[in-house]
C-alpha positions as a LaTeX table, in Angstrom:
\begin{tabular}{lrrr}
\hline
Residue & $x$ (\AA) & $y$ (\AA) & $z$ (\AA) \\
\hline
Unk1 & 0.00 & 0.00 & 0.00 \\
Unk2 & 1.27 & 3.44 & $-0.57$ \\
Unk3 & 1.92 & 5.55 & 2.26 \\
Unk4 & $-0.83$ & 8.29 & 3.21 \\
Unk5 & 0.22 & 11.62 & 2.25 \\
Unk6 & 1.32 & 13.69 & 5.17 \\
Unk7 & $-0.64$ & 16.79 & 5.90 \\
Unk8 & 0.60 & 20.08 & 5.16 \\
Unk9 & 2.26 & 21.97 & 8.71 \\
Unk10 & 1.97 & 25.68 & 8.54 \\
Unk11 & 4.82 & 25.78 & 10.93 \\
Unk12 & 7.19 & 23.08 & 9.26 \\
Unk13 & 6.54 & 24.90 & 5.94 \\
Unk14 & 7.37 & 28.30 & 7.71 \\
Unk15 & 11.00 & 27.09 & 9.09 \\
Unk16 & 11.79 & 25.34 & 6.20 \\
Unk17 & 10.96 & 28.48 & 3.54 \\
Unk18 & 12.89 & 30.47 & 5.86 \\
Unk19 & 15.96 & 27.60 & 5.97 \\
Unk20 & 15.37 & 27.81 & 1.66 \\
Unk21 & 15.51 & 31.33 & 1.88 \\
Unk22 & 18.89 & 31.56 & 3.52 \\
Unk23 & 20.80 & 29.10 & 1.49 \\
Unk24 & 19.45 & 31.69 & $-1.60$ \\
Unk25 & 20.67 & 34.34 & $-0.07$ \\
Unk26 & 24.25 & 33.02 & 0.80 \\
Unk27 & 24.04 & 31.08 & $-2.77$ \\
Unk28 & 23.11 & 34.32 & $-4.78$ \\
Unk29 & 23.75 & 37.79 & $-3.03$ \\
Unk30 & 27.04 & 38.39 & $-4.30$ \\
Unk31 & 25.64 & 38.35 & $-7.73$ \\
Unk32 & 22.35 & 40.16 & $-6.53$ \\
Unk33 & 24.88 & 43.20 & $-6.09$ \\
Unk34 & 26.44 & 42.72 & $-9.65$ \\
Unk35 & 23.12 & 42.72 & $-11.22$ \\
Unk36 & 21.89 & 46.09 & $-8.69$ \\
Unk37 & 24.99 & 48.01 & $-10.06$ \\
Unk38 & 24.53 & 47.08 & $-13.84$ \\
Unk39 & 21.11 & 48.08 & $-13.99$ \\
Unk40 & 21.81 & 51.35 & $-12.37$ \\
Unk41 & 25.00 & 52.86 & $-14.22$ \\
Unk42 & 24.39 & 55.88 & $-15.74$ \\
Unk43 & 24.55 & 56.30 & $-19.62$ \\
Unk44 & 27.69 & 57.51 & $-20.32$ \\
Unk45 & 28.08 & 61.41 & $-21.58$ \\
Unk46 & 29.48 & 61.83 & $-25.45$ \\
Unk47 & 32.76 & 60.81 & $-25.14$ \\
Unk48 & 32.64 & 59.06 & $-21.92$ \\
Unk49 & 32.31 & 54.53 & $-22.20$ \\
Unk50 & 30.23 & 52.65 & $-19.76$ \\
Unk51 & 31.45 & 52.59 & $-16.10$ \\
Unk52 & 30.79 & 48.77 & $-16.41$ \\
Unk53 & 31.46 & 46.78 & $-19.48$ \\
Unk54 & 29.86 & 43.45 & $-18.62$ \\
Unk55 & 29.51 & 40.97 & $-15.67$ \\
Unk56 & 33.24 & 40.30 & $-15.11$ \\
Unk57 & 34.03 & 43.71 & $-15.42$ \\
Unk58 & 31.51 & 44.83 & $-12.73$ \\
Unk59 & 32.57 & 42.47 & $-10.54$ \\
Unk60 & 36.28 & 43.62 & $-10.61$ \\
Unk61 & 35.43 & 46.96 & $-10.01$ \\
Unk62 & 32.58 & 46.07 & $-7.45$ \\
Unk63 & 35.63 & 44.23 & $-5.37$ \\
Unk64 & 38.37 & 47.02 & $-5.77$ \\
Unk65 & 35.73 & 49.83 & $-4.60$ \\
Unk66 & 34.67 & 47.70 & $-1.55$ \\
Unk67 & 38.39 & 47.10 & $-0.75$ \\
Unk68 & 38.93 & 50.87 & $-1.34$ \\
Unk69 & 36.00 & 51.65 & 1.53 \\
Unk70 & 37.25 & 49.94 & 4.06 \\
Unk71 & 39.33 & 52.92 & 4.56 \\
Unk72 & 37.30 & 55.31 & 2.94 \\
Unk73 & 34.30 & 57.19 & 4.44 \\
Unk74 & 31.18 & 54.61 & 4.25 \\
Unk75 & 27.45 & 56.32 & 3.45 \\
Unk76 & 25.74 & 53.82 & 6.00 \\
Unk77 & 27.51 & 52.32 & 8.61 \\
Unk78 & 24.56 & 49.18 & 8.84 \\
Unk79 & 20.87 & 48.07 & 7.51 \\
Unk80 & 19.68 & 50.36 & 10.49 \\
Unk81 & 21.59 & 53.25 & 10.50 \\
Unk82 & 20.34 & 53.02 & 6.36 \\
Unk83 & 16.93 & 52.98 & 7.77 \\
Unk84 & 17.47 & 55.66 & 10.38 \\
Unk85 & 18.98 & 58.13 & 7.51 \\
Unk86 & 16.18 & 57.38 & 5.23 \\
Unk87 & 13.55 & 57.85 & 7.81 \\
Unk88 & 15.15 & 61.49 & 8.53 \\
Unk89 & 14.97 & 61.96 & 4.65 \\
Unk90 & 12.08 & 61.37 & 3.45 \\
Unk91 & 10.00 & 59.73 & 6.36 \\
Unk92 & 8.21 & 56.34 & 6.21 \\
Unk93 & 7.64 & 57.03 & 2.74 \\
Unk94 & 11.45 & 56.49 & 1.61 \\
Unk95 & 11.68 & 53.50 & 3.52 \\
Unk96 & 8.96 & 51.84 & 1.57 \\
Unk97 & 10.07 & 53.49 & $-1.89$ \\
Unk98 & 9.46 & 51.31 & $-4.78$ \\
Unk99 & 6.90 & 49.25 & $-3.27$ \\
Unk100 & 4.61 & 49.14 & $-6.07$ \\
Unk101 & 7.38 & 48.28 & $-8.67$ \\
Unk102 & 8.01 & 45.74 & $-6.18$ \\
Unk103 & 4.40 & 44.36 & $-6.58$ \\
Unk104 & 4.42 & 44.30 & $-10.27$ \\
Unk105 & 7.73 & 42.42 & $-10.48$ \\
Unk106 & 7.24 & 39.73 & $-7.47$ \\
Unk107 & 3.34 & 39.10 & $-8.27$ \\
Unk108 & 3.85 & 37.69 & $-12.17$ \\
Unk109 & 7.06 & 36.55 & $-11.04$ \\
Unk110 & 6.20 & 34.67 & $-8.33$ \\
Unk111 & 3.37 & 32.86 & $-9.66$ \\
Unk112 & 5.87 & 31.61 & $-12.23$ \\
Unk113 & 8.41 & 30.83 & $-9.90$ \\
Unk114 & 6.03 & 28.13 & $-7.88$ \\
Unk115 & 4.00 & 27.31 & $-10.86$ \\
Unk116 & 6.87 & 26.08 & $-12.62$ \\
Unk117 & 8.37 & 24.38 & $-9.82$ \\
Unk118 & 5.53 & 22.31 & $-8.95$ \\
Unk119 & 5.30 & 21.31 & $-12.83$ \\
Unk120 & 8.90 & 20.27 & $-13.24$ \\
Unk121 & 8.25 & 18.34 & $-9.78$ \\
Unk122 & 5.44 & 16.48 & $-11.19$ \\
Unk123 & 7.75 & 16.12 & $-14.74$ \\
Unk124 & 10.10 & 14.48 & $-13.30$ \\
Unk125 & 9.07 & 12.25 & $-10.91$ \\
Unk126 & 8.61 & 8.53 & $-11.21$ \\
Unk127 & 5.06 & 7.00 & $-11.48$ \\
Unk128 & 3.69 & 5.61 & $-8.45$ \\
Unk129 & 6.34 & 8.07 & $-6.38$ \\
Unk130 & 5.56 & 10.47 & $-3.91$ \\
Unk131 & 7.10 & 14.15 & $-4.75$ \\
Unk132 & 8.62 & 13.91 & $-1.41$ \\
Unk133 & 10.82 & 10.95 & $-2.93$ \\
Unk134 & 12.73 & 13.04 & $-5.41$ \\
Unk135 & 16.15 & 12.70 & $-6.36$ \\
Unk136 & 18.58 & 15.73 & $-5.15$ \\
Unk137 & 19.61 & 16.15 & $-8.54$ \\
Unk138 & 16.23 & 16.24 & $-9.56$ \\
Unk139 & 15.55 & 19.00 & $-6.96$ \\
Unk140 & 18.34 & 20.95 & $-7.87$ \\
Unk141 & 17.33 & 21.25 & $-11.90$ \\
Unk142 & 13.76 & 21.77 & $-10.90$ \\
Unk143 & 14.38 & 24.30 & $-8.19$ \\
Unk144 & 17.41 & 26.16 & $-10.64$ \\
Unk145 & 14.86 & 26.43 & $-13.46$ \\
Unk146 & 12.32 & 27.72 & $-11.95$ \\
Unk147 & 14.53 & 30.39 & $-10.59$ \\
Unk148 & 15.30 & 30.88 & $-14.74$ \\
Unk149 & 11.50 & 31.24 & $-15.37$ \\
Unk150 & 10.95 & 33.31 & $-12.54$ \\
Unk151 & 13.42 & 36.04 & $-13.69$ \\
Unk152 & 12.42 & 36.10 & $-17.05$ \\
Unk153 & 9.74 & 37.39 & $-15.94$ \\
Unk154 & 10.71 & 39.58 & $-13.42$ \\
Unk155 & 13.76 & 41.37 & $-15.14$ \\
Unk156 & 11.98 & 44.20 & $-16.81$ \\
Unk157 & 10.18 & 45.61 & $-13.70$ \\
Unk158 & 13.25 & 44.87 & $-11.60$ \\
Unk159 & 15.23 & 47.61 & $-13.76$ \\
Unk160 & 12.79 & 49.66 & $-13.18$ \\
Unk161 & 12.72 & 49.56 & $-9.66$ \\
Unk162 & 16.62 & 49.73 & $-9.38$ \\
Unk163 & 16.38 & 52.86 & $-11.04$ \\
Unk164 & 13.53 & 53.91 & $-9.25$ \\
Unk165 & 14.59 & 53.33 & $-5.70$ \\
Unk166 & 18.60 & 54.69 & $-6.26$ \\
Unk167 & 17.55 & 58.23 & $-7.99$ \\
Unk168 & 17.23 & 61.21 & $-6.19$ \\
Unk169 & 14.25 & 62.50 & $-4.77$ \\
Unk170 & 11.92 & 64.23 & $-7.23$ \\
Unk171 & 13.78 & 62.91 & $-10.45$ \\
Unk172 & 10.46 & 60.63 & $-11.33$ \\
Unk173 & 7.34 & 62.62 & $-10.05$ \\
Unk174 & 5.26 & 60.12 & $-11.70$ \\
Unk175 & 6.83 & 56.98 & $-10.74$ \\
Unk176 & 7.41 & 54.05 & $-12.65$ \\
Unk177 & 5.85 & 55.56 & $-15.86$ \\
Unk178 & 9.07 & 58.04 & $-15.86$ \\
Unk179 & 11.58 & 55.67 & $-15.55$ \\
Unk180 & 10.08 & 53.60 & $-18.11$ \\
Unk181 & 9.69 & 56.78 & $-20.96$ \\
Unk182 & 13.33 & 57.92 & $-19.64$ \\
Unk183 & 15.07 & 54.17 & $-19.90$ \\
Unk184 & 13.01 & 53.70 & $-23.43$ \\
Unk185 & 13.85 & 57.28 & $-24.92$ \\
Unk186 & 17.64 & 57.26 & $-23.58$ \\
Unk187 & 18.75 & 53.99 & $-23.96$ \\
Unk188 & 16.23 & 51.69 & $-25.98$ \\
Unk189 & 14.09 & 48.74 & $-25.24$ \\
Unk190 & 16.73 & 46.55 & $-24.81$ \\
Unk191 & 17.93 & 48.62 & $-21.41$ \\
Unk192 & 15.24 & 46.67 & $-19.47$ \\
Unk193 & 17.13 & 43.69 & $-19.52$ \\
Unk194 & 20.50 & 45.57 & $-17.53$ \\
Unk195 & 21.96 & 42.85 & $-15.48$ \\
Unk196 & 20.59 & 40.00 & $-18.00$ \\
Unk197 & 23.45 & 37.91 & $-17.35$ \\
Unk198 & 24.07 & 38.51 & $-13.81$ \\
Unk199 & 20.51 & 37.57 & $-13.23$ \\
Unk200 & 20.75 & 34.30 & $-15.13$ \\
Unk201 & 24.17 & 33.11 & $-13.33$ \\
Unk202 & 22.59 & 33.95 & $-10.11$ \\
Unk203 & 18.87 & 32.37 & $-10.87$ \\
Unk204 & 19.86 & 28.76 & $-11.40$ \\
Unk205 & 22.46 & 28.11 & $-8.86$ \\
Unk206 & 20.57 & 30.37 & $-5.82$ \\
Unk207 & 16.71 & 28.89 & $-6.43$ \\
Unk208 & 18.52 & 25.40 & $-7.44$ \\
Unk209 & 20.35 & 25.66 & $-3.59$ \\
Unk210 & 16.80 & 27.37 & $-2.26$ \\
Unk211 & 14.32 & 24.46 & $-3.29$ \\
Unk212 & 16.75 & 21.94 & $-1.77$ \\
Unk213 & 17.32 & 23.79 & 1.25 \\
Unk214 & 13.73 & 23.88 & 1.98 \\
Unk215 & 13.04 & 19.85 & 0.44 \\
Unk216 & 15.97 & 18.90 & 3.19 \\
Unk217 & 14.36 & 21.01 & 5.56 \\
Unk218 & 10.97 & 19.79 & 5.37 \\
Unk219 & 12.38 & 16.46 & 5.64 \\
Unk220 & 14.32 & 16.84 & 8.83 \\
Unk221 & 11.06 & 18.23 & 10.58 \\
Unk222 & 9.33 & 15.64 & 9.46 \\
Unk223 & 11.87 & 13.39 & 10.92 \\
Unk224 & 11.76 & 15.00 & 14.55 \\
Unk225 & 8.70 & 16.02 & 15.08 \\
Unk226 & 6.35 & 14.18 & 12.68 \\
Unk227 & 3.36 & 14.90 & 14.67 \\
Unk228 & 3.92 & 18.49 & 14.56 \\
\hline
\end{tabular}
């Protein structure tokens, strides 16, 4: 007989998201910063070439500048004093800047993200197996390509909010519609893709390391507190 399917634990699924979500985070950031910096370089002046030529390039100059500030004056000495200087600026308001962009990249994208998960999971598991009886590797090319489909969706909106959320106050009155007309009008359609590559290195590897963070997880609760 085939085993009864365990019911779904709020609280397992909570602690092992969160476990998923950190092995993302320490999988992808330094990458996350890479794509941040290529999708907000300014376009260069007549004359003038790109500060950043390409992935590598960034990256180079990303570590040299880092090394530089550790003896250089830093802008925020932590996430709170970041929050605290906001605050001052532009009250709760610049704290939350961006927030619909936000929306409009992580709803679509999202919905792709899980959608296409739980597809390749059913893809590629054997008949008459339980999902929670997939392979690692399995896991690992389901989980990294649905971090491939969830940025192709989300790339275009995350430019926008990039740009959005590191201009000065004022520049875009209107939002996200004057980013948009400025990006399209300065630098083409093909500008909302900044960071293309970036973002693919980092989707596959970080969601593939993500999915099997939180399958492992799951699996280990399971284990010591099945009841739970």
């Amino acid at each position: 007989m085939s085993k009864q399917p365990q019911p779904i634990s709020p609280l397992k699924n909570f602690f092992a998201g969160g476990f998923g979500g950190i092995c993302l985070v320490f999988t992808g950031h330094p990458l996350d910063t890479i794509k941040v910096r290529l999708q907000t370089q300014p376009k260069p002046k007549p004359g003038e070439s790109l500060l950043y030529t390409g992935t590598i390039d960034c990256f180079k100059k990303t570590l040299a500048k880092e090394i530089q500030a550790t003896t250089g004056e830093v802008k925020y000495a932590g996430p709170m004093d970041c929050v605290k200087q906001l605050y001052r600026q532009a009250g709760i308001r610049g704290i939350y800047k961006g927030t619909a962009l936000t929306l409009m990249r992580d709803v679509p994208a999202s919905g792709m993200y899980f959608t296409s998960y739980e597809w390749l999971k059913n893809l590629l598991t054997p008949a008459g197996k339980s999902h929670n009886e997939l392979s690692v590797p399995s896991v690992l090319f389901a989980g990294g390509m649905a971090g491939i489909f969830n940025w192709a969706v989300a790339i275009p909106p995350d430019v926008l909010k990039s740009r959005f959320q590191t201009a000065p106050e004022g520049k875009y009155p209107n939002g996200f519609r004057d980013v948009l007309r400025e990006l399209i009008r300065e630098e083409g359609v093909g500008s909302l893709y900044k960071g293309f590559n970036a973002v693919m290195l980092r989707a596959f590897p970080a969601n593939a390391a993500c999915f099997l963070g939180f399958e492992l997880a799951m699996k280990f609760l399971n284990w010591i507190a099945p009841n739970l």
